[in-house]
Short mmCIF file of C-alpha atoms and ligand atoms in Angstrom, two decimals:
data_model
loop_
_atom_site.label_atom_id
_atom_site.label_comp_id
_atom_site.label_asym_id
_atom_site.label_seq_id
_atom_site.Cartn_x
_atom_site.Cartn_y
_atom_site.Cartn_z
CA UNK A 1 -30.12 6.31 48.17
CA UNK A 2 -32.11 8.72 45.67
CA UNK A 3 -34.44 5.91 44.65
CA UNK A 4 -35.24 5.31 48.33
CA UNK A 5 -35.93 9.07 49.11
CA UNK A 6 -38.19 9.07 45.77
CA UNK A 7 -40.00 5.98 47.18
CA UNK A 8 -40.72 7.79 50.61
CA UNK A 9 -41.89 10.71 48.72
CA UNK A 10 -44.32 8.69 46.57
CA UNK A 11 -45.56 6.87 49.68
CA UNK A 12 -46.12 10.23 51.37
CA UNK A 13 -48.15 11.66 48.17
CA UNK A 14 -50.54 8.66 48.34
CA UNK A 15 -50.88 8.60 52.02
CA UNK A 16 -51.59 12.36 51.81
CA UNK A 17 -54.30 11.82 49.16
CA UNK A 18 -55.82 9.01 51.14
CA UNK A 19 -56.06 11.12 54.34
CA UNK A 20 -57.57 13.90 52.35
CA UNK A 21 -60.19 11.59 50.68
CA UNK A 22 -60.81 10.35 54.33
CA UNK A 23 -61.49 13.66 55.57
CA UNK A 24 -63.68 14.74 52.53
CA UNK A 25 -66.16 11.88 52.06
CA UNK A 26 -68.64 11.84 49.33
CA UNK A 27 -70.30 9.44 47.04
CA UNK A 28 -70.28 8.92 43.08
CA UNK A 29 -73.49 7.93 41.33
CA UNK A 30 -73.86 6.62 37.78
CA UNK A 31 -77.35 6.63 36.35
CA UNK A 32 -77.45 4.95 32.75
CA UNK A 33 -80.44 3.12 31.12
CA UNK A 34 -81.99 2.60 34.30
CA UNK A 35 -79.06 0.97 35.95
CA UNK A 36 -77.98 3.02 39.15
CA UNK A 37 -74.45 2.53 40.59
CA UNK A 38 -73.73 4.49 43.62
CA UNK A 39 -70.15 4.05 45.49
CA UNK A 40 -67.86 6.21 47.76
CA UNK A 41 -65.36 8.28 46.03
CA UNK A 42 -62.37 6.33 47.44
CA UNK A 43 -63.49 3.05 45.86
CA UNK A 44 -64.53 5.05 42.32
CA UNK A 45 -60.84 6.21 42.21
CA UNK A 46 -59.66 2.72 42.84
CA UNK A 47 -61.73 1.27 40.27
CA UNK A 48 -60.54 3.89 37.70
CA UNK A 49 -56.84 3.24 38.38
CA UNK A 50 -57.30 -0.51 38.01
CA UNK A 51 -59.23 0.09 34.66
CA UNK A 52 -56.49 2.06 33.42
CA UNK A 53 -53.84 -0.38 34.27
CA UNK A 54 -55.74 -3.25 32.69
CA UNK A 55 -56.00 -1.16 29.33
CA UNK A 56 -52.27 -0.52 29.33
CA UNK A 57 -51.88 -4.34 29.79
CA UNK A 58 -54.16 -5.28 26.88
CA UNK A 59 -52.64 -2.50 24.51
CA UNK A 60 -49.16 -3.88 25.03
CA UNK A 61 -50.22 -7.50 24.52
CA UNK A 62 -51.98 -6.58 21.27
CA UNK A 63 -49.06 -4.75 19.98
CA UNK A 64 -46.58 -7.73 20.78
CA UNK A 65 -49.17 -9.99 18.94
CA UNK A 66 -49.32 -7.86 15.78
CA UNK A 67 -45.53 -6.84 15.52
CA UNK A 68 -44.30 -10.36 16.16
CA UNK A 69 -43.64 -11.10 12.42
CA UNK A 70 -41.80 -7.96 11.65
CA UNK A 71 -39.72 -8.16 14.89
CA UNK A 72 -38.80 -11.95 13.83
CA UNK A 73 -37.74 -10.83 10.45
CA UNK A 74 -35.47 -8.24 12.11
CA UNK A 75 -34.09 -10.61 14.51
CA UNK A 76 -33.38 -13.08 11.63
CA UNK A 77 -31.53 -10.33 9.73
CA UNK A 78 -29.37 -9.27 12.58
CA UNK A 79 -28.48 -12.87 13.25
CA UNK A 80 -27.40 -13.21 9.36
CA UNK A 81 -25.47 -10.07 9.65
CA UNK A 82 -23.61 -11.41 12.83
CA UNK A 83 -22.76 -14.62 11.18
CA UNK A 84 -21.73 -12.95 7.94
CA UNK A 85 -19.25 -10.75 9.97
CA UNK A 86 -18.02 -13.86 12.03
CA UNK A 87 -17.29 -15.56 8.38
CA UNK A 88 -15.70 -12.31 7.33
CA UNK A 89 -13.35 -12.21 10.61
CA UNK A 90 -12.45 -15.92 10.16
CA UNK A 91 -11.71 -15.43 6.50
CA UNK A 92 -9.35 -12.64 7.36
CA UNK A 93 -7.72 -14.62 9.87
CA UNK A 94 -7.45 -17.46 7.40
CA UNK A 95 -5.64 -15.06 4.95
CA UNK A 96 -3.26 -13.98 7.60
CA UNK A 97 -2.57 -17.44 8.47
CA UNK A 98 -2.05 -18.28 4.88
CA UNK A 99 -4.89 -21.00 4.74
CA UNK A 100 -6.29 -20.61 1.28
CA UNK A 101 -9.12 -23.25 1.45
CA UNK A 102 -10.87 -21.78 4.66
CA UNK A 103 -10.20 -18.30 3.31
CA UNK A 104 -12.28 -18.98 0.27
CA UNK A 105 -14.97 -20.98 1.98
CA UNK A 106 -15.35 -17.96 4.44
CA UNK A 107 -15.27 -15.49 1.60
CA UNK A 108 -18.26 -17.20 -0.24
CA UNK A 109 -20.04 -17.75 3.10
CA UNK A 110 -19.74 -13.94 3.99
CA UNK A 111 -20.77 -13.15 0.62
CA UNK A 112 -23.92 -15.00 0.84
CA UNK A 113 -24.70 -13.71 4.23
CA UNK A 114 -23.56 -9.86 4.01
CA UNK A 115 -24.75 -7.33 1.53
CA UNK A 116 -21.18 -5.54 1.76
CA UNK A 117 -19.69 -6.12 -1.48
CA UNK A 118 -16.56 -3.94 -0.61
CA UNK A 119 -15.50 -6.06 2.31
CA UNK A 120 -16.38 -9.56 0.77
CA UNK A 121 -14.89 -8.76 -2.41
CA UNK A 122 -11.56 -7.90 -1.09
CA UNK A 123 -11.41 -11.14 1.22
CA UNK A 124 -12.66 -13.18 -2.03
CA UNK A 125 -9.65 -11.42 -4.13
CA UNK A 126 -7.24 -12.17 -1.23
CA UNK A 127 -8.38 -15.84 -0.91
CA UNK A 128 -8.21 -16.22 -4.66
CA UNK A 129 -4.60 -14.84 -4.45
CA UNK A 130 -3.56 -17.23 -1.67
CA UNK A 131 -4.86 -20.09 -3.78
CA UNK A 132 -2.67 -19.05 -6.47
CA UNK A 133 -5.66 -18.22 -8.71
CA UNK A 134 -4.49 -14.90 -10.03
CA UNK A 135 -7.18 -14.77 -12.76
CA UNK A 136 -10.11 -14.84 -10.24
CA UNK A 137 -8.28 -12.47 -7.95
CA UNK A 138 -7.59 -10.05 -10.99
CA UNK A 139 -11.58 -10.19 -11.61
CA UNK A 140 -12.36 -9.36 -8.20
CA UNK A 141 -9.89 -6.56 -8.14
CA UNK A 142 -11.28 -5.16 -11.54
CA UNK A 143 -14.89 -5.32 -10.01
CA UNK A 144 -13.62 -3.26 -7.23
CA UNK A 145 -12.59 -0.43 -9.40
CA UNK A 146 -16.33 0.27 -10.10
CA UNK A 147 -17.11 1.55 -6.68
CA UNK A 148 -15.55 4.55 -5.34
CA UNK A 149 -14.95 3.22 -1.93
CA UNK A 150 -13.26 0.14 -3.15
CA UNK A 151 -11.34 1.52 -6.41
CA UNK A 152 -8.07 2.37 -4.42
CA UNK A 153 -7.87 -1.19 -2.94
CA UNK A 154 -8.68 -2.76 -6.38
CA UNK A 155 -5.97 -0.78 -7.87
CA UNK A 156 -3.43 -1.63 -5.21
CA UNK A 157 -4.33 -5.40 -5.86
CA UNK A 158 -3.85 -4.90 -9.42
CA UNK A 159 -0.58 -3.10 -8.94
CA UNK A 160 0.77 -5.80 -6.84
CA UNK A 161 -0.19 -8.36 -9.43
CA UNK A 162 1.39 -6.56 -12.42
CA UNK A 163 4.51 -6.06 -10.30
CA UNK A 164 4.79 -9.71 -9.50
CA UNK A 165 4.27 -10.50 -13.16
CA UNK A 166 6.99 -7.82 -14.14
CA UNK A 167 4.60 -5.90 -16.38
CA UNK A 168 6.14 -2.39 -15.53
CA UNK A 169 4.28 -0.62 -18.19
CA UNK A 170 0.74 -1.76 -16.77
CA UNK A 171 2.37 -1.17 -13.24
CA UNK A 172 3.13 2.47 -13.99
CA UNK A 173 -0.29 3.21 -15.26
CA UNK A 174 -2.10 1.52 -12.21
CA UNK A 175 0.32 3.30 -9.75
CA UNK A 176 -0.46 6.77 -11.37
CA UNK A 177 -4.19 6.14 -11.19
CA UNK A 178 -4.05 5.19 -7.46
CA UNK A 179 -1.95 8.19 -6.88
CA UNK A 180 -4.64 10.28 -8.48
CA UNK A 181 -7.20 8.87 -5.82
CA UNK A 182 -4.80 8.93 -2.67
CA UNK A 183 -1.66 11.31 -3.73
CA UNK A 184 -0.08 11.13 -0.37
CA UNK A 185 0.28 7.27 0.16
CA UNK A 186 3.81 6.71 1.17
CA UNK A 187 4.17 3.19 -0.11
CA UNK A 188 2.61 4.07 -3.22
CA UNK A 189 4.86 7.23 -3.83
CA UNK A 190 7.89 4.85 -2.99
CA UNK A 191 6.68 2.14 -5.76
CA UNK A 192 5.68 4.97 -8.21
CA UNK A 193 9.08 6.75 -7.99
CA UNK A 194 10.78 3.49 -8.54
CA UNK A 195 8.67 2.56 -11.43
CA UNK A 196 9.19 5.97 -13.18
CA UNK A 197 12.94 5.81 -12.66
CA UNK A 198 13.29 2.27 -14.08
CA UNK A 199 11.22 3.40 -17.03
CA UNK A 200 13.68 6.28 -17.76
CA UNK A 201 11.19 9.01 -16.82
CA UNK A 202 13.62 11.09 -15.05
CA UNK A 203 11.81 14.42 -14.67
CA UNK A 204 8.63 12.76 -13.49
CA UNK A 205 10.58 10.60 -10.99
CA UNK A 206 12.25 13.55 -9.53
CA UNK A 207 9.10 14.95 -8.64
CA UNK A 208 7.58 11.98 -7.23
CA UNK A 209 10.97 11.36 -5.31
CA UNK A 210 10.38 14.63 -3.52
CA UNK A 211 6.85 13.76 -2.65
CA UNK A 212 8.10 10.37 -1.35
CA UNK A 213 10.87 12.01 0.85
CA UNK A 214 8.12 14.40 2.24
CA UNK A 215 5.73 11.65 2.99
CA UNK A 216 8.49 9.63 4.77
CA UNK A 217 8.73 6.68 2.45
CA UNK A 218 12.33 7.53 1.52
CA UNK A 219 14.78 8.71 4.17
CA UNK A 220 16.16 12.17 3.16
CA UNK A 221 19.80 10.87 2.74
CA UNK A 222 18.74 8.12 0.39
CA UNK A 223 16.50 10.71 -1.24
CA UNK A 224 19.61 13.17 -1.97
CA UNK A 225 21.56 10.31 -3.32
CA UNK A 226 18.56 9.06 -5.39
CA UNK A 227 18.04 12.79 -6.71
CA UNK A 228 21.78 12.94 -7.80
CA UNK A 229 21.52 9.86 -9.82
CA UNK A 230 18.37 11.28 -11.44
CA UNK A 231 20.10 14.61 -12.37
CA UNK A 232 23.12 12.62 -13.84
CA UNK A 233 20.61 10.65 -15.90
CA UNK A 234 18.99 13.73 -17.10
CA UNK A 235 22.46 15.12 -18.05
CA UNK A 236 23.11 11.89 -20.11
CA UNK A 237 19.68 12.50 -21.85
CA UNK A 238 20.33 15.95 -22.43
CA UNK A 239 23.78 15.11 -24.22
CA UNK A 240 22.11 12.56 -26.29
CA UNK A 241 19.67 15.36 -27.54
CA UNK A 242 22.58 17.55 -28.14
CA UNK A 243 21.86 19.98 -25.28
CA UNK A 244 25.43 20.32 -23.92
CA UNK A 245 24.66 23.41 -21.69
CA UNK A 246 21.76 21.38 -19.81
CA UNK A 247 23.99 18.23 -19.61
CA UNK A 248 26.41 20.36 -17.69
CA UNK A 249 24.02 21.99 -15.59
CA UNK A 250 22.54 18.82 -14.46
CA UNK A 251 25.77 17.22 -13.76
CA UNK A 252 26.79 20.37 -11.86
CA UNK A 253 23.54 20.23 -9.77
CA UNK A 254 24.33 16.75 -8.98
CA UNK A 255 27.78 17.34 -7.99
CA UNK A 256 26.61 20.39 -5.77
CA UNK A 257 23.96 18.28 -4.14
CA UNK A 258 26.46 15.34 -3.10
CA UNK A 259 30.18 16.60 -3.43
CA UNK A 260 31.45 13.28 -2.44
CA UNK A 261 29.25 11.45 -5.36
CA UNK A 262 32.12 10.26 -7.61
CA UNK A 263 29.93 9.74 -10.86
CA UNK A 264 28.75 13.24 -10.45
CA UNK A 265 32.09 14.83 -9.98
CA UNK A 266 33.76 12.67 -12.81
CA UNK A 267 30.93 13.69 -15.07
CA UNK A 268 30.74 17.36 -14.41
CA UNK A 269 34.50 17.60 -14.54
CA UNK A 270 34.53 16.10 -18.13
CA UNK A 271 31.68 18.21 -19.30
CA UNK A 272 33.73 21.19 -17.81
CA UNK A 273 36.71 19.99 -19.63
CA UNK A 274 34.79 19.88 -22.91
CA UNK A 275 34.11 23.57 -22.88
CA UNK A 276 37.68 24.22 -22.10
CA UNK A 277 37.20 24.77 -18.11
CA UNK A 278 40.15 22.78 -17.22
CA UNK A 279 40.80 24.55 -13.83
CA UNK A 280 36.93 24.00 -12.84
CA UNK A 281 37.09 20.53 -13.78
CA UNK A 282 40.27 20.03 -11.66
CA UNK A 283 38.51 21.75 -8.84
CA UNK A 284 35.53 19.61 -9.11
CA UNK A 285 37.71 16.50 -8.87
CA UNK A 286 39.53 17.66 -6.05
CA UNK A 287 36.41 18.67 -4.13
CA UNK A 288 35.24 15.02 -4.49
CA UNK A 289 38.69 13.78 -3.77
CA UNK A 290 38.61 15.23 -0.24
CA UNK A 291 35.52 13.17 0.49
CA UNK A 292 35.75 10.07 -1.41
CA UNK A 293 39.15 9.13 -3.36
CA UNK A 294 38.19 6.70 -6.34
CA UNK A 295 39.85 5.23 -9.48
CA UNK A 296 37.21 6.70 -11.66
CA UNK A 297 38.22 10.19 -10.48
CA UNK A 298 41.76 9.21 -10.96
CA UNK A 299 40.92 8.48 -14.69
CA UNK A 300 38.87 11.79 -15.09
CA UNK A 301 41.87 13.66 -13.61
CA UNK A 302 44.37 12.18 -16.14
CA UNK A 303 41.98 13.54 -18.69
CA UNK A 304 42.11 17.10 -17.17
CA UNK A 305 46.08 17.04 -16.90
CA UNK A 306 46.58 15.14 -20.37
CA UNK A 307 47.74 18.37 -22.07
CA UNK A 308 50.75 18.76 -19.65
CA UNK A 309 54.31 16.72 -19.98
CA UNK A 310 54.75 13.80 -17.78
CA UNK A 311 56.57 15.50 -15.18
CA UNK A 312 53.99 18.32 -14.69
CA UNK A 313 51.30 15.65 -14.53
CA UNK A 314 53.14 13.98 -11.59
CA UNK A 315 53.25 17.48 -9.71
CA UNK A 316 49.55 17.85 -10.35
CA UNK A 317 48.86 14.22 -8.97
CA UNK A 318 50.86 15.17 -6.01
CA UNK A 319 48.66 18.27 -5.56
CA UNK A 320 45.45 16.09 -5.68
CA UNK A 321 47.03 13.73 -3.20
CA UNK A 322 47.17 16.44 -0.69
CA UNK A 323 43.40 16.55 -0.49
CA UNK A 324 43.50 12.93 0.94
CA UNK A 325 47.17 12.11 1.89
CA UNK A 326 46.74 9.06 3.75
CA UNK A 327 44.63 7.51 1.29
CA UNK A 328 45.53 4.33 -0.68
CA UNK A 329 43.94 5.61 -3.83
CA UNK A 330 46.10 8.74 -3.41
CA UNK A 331 49.18 6.61 -3.41
CA UNK A 332 48.00 4.44 -6.54
CA UNK A 333 47.18 7.80 -8.35
CA UNK A 334 50.61 9.37 -8.23
CA UNK A 335 52.31 6.04 -8.61
CA UNK A 336 50.41 5.71 -11.86
CA UNK A 337 51.61 9.15 -12.99
CA UNK A 338 55.14 8.48 -11.79
CA UNK A 339 55.24 5.35 -13.95
CA UNK A 340 54.15 7.35 -17.03
CA UNK A 341 56.84 9.72 -16.16
CA UNK A 342 59.42 7.05 -15.70
CA UNK A 343 60.09 8.20 -12.32
CA UNK A 344 60.85 4.61 -10.89
CA UNK A 345 61.90 5.55 -7.60
CA UNK A 346 58.75 7.56 -6.71
CA UNK A 347 56.57 4.91 -8.30
CA UNK A 348 58.14 2.33 -6.43
CA UNK A 349 58.01 4.25 -3.00
CA UNK A 350 54.32 4.99 -3.36
CA UNK A 351 53.55 1.10 -4.53
CA UNK A 352 55.47 -0.25 -1.63
CA UNK A 353 53.43 2.13 0.86
CA UNK A 354 50.33 1.09 -0.90
CA UNK A 355 51.15 -2.47 -0.55
CA UNK A 356 51.90 -2.19 3.27
CA UNK A 357 48.40 -0.33 3.50
CA UNK A 358 46.08 -2.53 1.51
CA UNK A 359 47.34 -5.23 -1.04
CA UNK A 360 45.13 -5.49 -3.95
CA UNK A 361 45.22 -6.65 -7.51
CA UNK A 362 45.68 -3.30 -8.55
CA UNK A 363 48.89 -2.72 -6.37
CA UNK A 364 50.45 -6.20 -7.71
CA UNK A 365 49.70 -5.14 -11.32
CA UNK A 366 51.34 -1.88 -11.03
CA UNK A 367 54.26 -3.59 -9.31
CA UNK A 368 54.54 -6.01 -12.15
CA UNK A 369 54.46 -3.05 -14.53
CA UNK A 370 57.30 -1.49 -12.81
CA UNK A 371 59.44 -4.45 -12.59
CA UNK A 372 59.00 -4.79 -16.46
CA UNK A 373 59.47 -1.06 -17.28
CA UNK A 374 62.27 -0.31 -15.07
CA UNK A 375 64.38 -3.53 -14.86
CA UNK A 376 62.90 -5.81 -17.66
CA UNK A 377 62.75 -8.29 -14.95
CA UNK A 378 59.97 -10.62 -16.49
CA UNK A 379 60.55 -13.21 -13.49
CA UNK A 380 59.78 -10.55 -10.83
CA UNK A 381 56.78 -9.38 -13.03
CA UNK A 382 55.30 -12.85 -13.16
CA UNK A 383 55.67 -13.32 -9.36
CA UNK A 384 53.63 -10.07 -8.84
CA UNK A 385 51.10 -11.20 -11.35
CA UNK A 386 50.64 -14.41 -9.61
CA UNK A 387 49.99 -12.73 -6.45
CA UNK A 388 47.65 -10.46 -8.21
CA UNK A 389 45.75 -13.48 -9.33
CA UNK A 390 45.41 -14.98 -5.95
CA UNK A 391 44.27 -11.67 -4.28
CA UNK A 392 40.87 -10.74 -3.26
CA UNK A 393 39.02 -9.05 -6.13
CA UNK A 394 39.00 -5.26 -6.13
CA UNK A 395 36.12 -3.25 -5.44
CA UNK A 396 33.83 -2.63 -8.48
CA UNK A 397 30.30 -1.09 -9.47
CA UNK A 398 28.39 -3.96 -8.07
CA UNK A 399 24.48 -4.01 -8.02
CA UNK A 400 23.10 -4.22 -4.30
CA UNK A 401 19.81 -5.88 -5.83
CA UNK A 402 21.45 -8.76 -8.13
CA UNK A 403 25.24 -8.49 -7.39
CA UNK A 404 25.94 -8.05 -11.03
CA UNK A 405 29.19 -6.29 -11.51
CA UNK A 406 29.22 -3.34 -14.08
CA UNK A 407 32.38 -1.99 -15.88
CA UNK A 408 31.05 1.59 -15.44
CA UNK A 409 28.66 3.52 -13.35
CA UNK A 410 24.99 3.99 -14.21
CA UNK A 411 21.52 4.85 -12.89
CA UNK A 412 20.13 1.67 -14.04
CA UNK A 413 21.61 -1.80 -13.41
CA UNK A 414 22.26 -3.29 -16.76
CA UNK A 415 21.38 -6.78 -15.61
CA UNK A 416 18.36 -6.47 -13.19
CA UNK A 417 17.20 -2.90 -14.31
CA UNK A 418 17.15 -1.71 -10.52
CA UNK A 419 17.46 2.01 -10.29
CA UNK A 420 20.61 3.56 -8.28
CA UNK A 421 21.58 0.12 -6.91
CA UNK A 422 25.27 0.29 -8.08
CA UNK A 423 27.63 0.63 -5.15
CA UNK A 424 31.53 0.63 -5.14
CA UNK A 425 32.28 -2.54 -3.36
CA UNK A 426 33.96 -5.96 -3.60
CA UNK A 427 31.50 -8.30 -5.25
CA UNK A 428 30.30 -10.91 -2.71
CA UNK A 429 29.27 -13.46 -5.30
CA UNK A 430 31.66 -13.93 -8.38
CA UNK A 431 29.82 -12.84 -11.36
CA UNK A 432 31.30 -12.39 -14.93
CA UNK A 433 31.76 -8.80 -15.67
CA UNK A 434 28.93 -7.43 -18.14
CA UNK A 435 30.27 -6.13 -21.45
CA UNK A 436 30.24 -2.30 -21.64
CA UNK A 437 27.44 -2.46 -24.38
CA UNK A 438 25.37 -4.39 -21.98
CA UNK A 439 25.51 -2.10 -19.33
CA UNK A 440 24.47 1.30 -20.82
CA UNK A 441 24.52 4.53 -18.57
CA UNK A 442 20.65 4.47 -18.98
CA UNK A 443 17.49 3.03 -20.22
CA UNK A 444 17.33 -0.73 -20.32
CA UNK A 445 13.80 -1.42 -20.95
CA UNK A 446 14.11 -4.92 -22.01
CA UNK A 447 14.76 -5.84 -18.46
CA UNK A 448 13.07 -9.07 -17.74
CA UNK A 449 13.18 -9.41 -13.89
CA UNK A 450 10.31 -8.24 -11.80
CA UNK A 451 10.46 -5.27 -9.53
CA UNK A 452 11.36 -6.71 -6.11
CA UNK A 453 9.66 -3.99 -4.07
CA UNK A 454 6.01 -4.75 -3.17
CA UNK A 455 3.52 -2.07 -2.24
CA UNK A 456 4.03 -1.44 1.43
CA UNK A 457 7.75 -1.29 1.31
CA UNK A 458 9.32 1.43 -0.48
CA UNK A 459 11.67 0.18 -3.07
CA UNK A 460 13.74 3.25 -2.80
CA UNK A 461 14.24 2.51 0.78
CA UNK A 462 15.54 -1.10 0.19
CA UNK A 463 18.45 0.29 -1.48
CA UNK A 464 21.51 0.39 1.06
CA UNK A 465 23.27 3.76 1.32
CA UNK A 466 26.46 3.75 -0.23
CA UNK A 467 29.61 4.00 1.69
CA UNK A 468 32.28 3.85 -0.95
CA UNK A 469 30.93 6.42 -3.46
ZN1 ZN B 501 21.15 -5.50 -10.79
#
């Protein structure tokens, strides 16, 4: 519509000029070197316009002819780039599809066509990795470290490689270098935290853990549990260094953080006992018992009340039981104290009730002990022990990463080196118990198995929250 209006306006202007010229006639004369040209003014203007148009056409033609070689070069370069990016795209698709041969072919093609080393180097490295050529991949990743725009990707590639190879010392160095470039990358924080914890760098791991939780790499509940575990390991470390005050304050902090965390309560209670604070120790255990009645707490409580006579001990265990009266662990704890005090009737009553609630090896074993102690009935004892042998395995500290069973709790699995992986549960795969010496509470640097967590997955996030502890 607008165009039509413009056209009409233009036509009107031309017509107006033509009319004006018709109304104002005149002639134009050129006298040059003896030649005389004389024409009407209308014709002269027409010739002038035609000459201008011809000039423009000629100028454009000349420019096209002179600029042809340069334009052709530009066209070829753009074609090259287009083909290069096509190769790059196809290479990436091949990597995603796991087609190593095509990926490598396309990587070479893209490298030849494009002058974009950051992009083609990454593809080349991934293609080499896909073909199982770790040496070539490492060279590409290392070359990427020289450019600021690819350094982080190079470090990520090298980190993945060293994790796969089980080289945790190198992996930790690389992860720290990568973190200095991109401090808030969630997967990196999760990996770094796991590596620091597995290396026994408890204080550093605690700082990284906090950042990992803030970045969303580890959920807050798991984070709290991991932190309690780190605090307990710091408590063990302080004790080894003769710092008993720090040992207690770290254990106390772990217990305050998670009152239902059995290892923290048991350790804090033992350390409180060591400085003569028996009442505080009993309170610590009772507080945890309310949330999580557990055999390790029974053992710790037995130490707390060991200075009393057997009858008083039974009374104190009855008091502990009141914090979780309907739990089978409460019944077993009182039954054990009653057996020690030779209160056979009370022991039998509690064991019978425990047997109704949840038959287990421990119940059968205690019943066998009762038959022997009270009635010297070896036959009945053997019958209970036979049942114990056939009963399903009792819960134990079991590694959620490798299923190894540990006789006592520790921050690191003595078998696979995973951090905070021990859960109180019935082992799913029957595995021989590790000897106590092979499952230290902390530091197992000689672990041979690789870290299972890969960048992209926070290793801390893989550890299942613990129900039983
Ligand atoms: Zn393990």
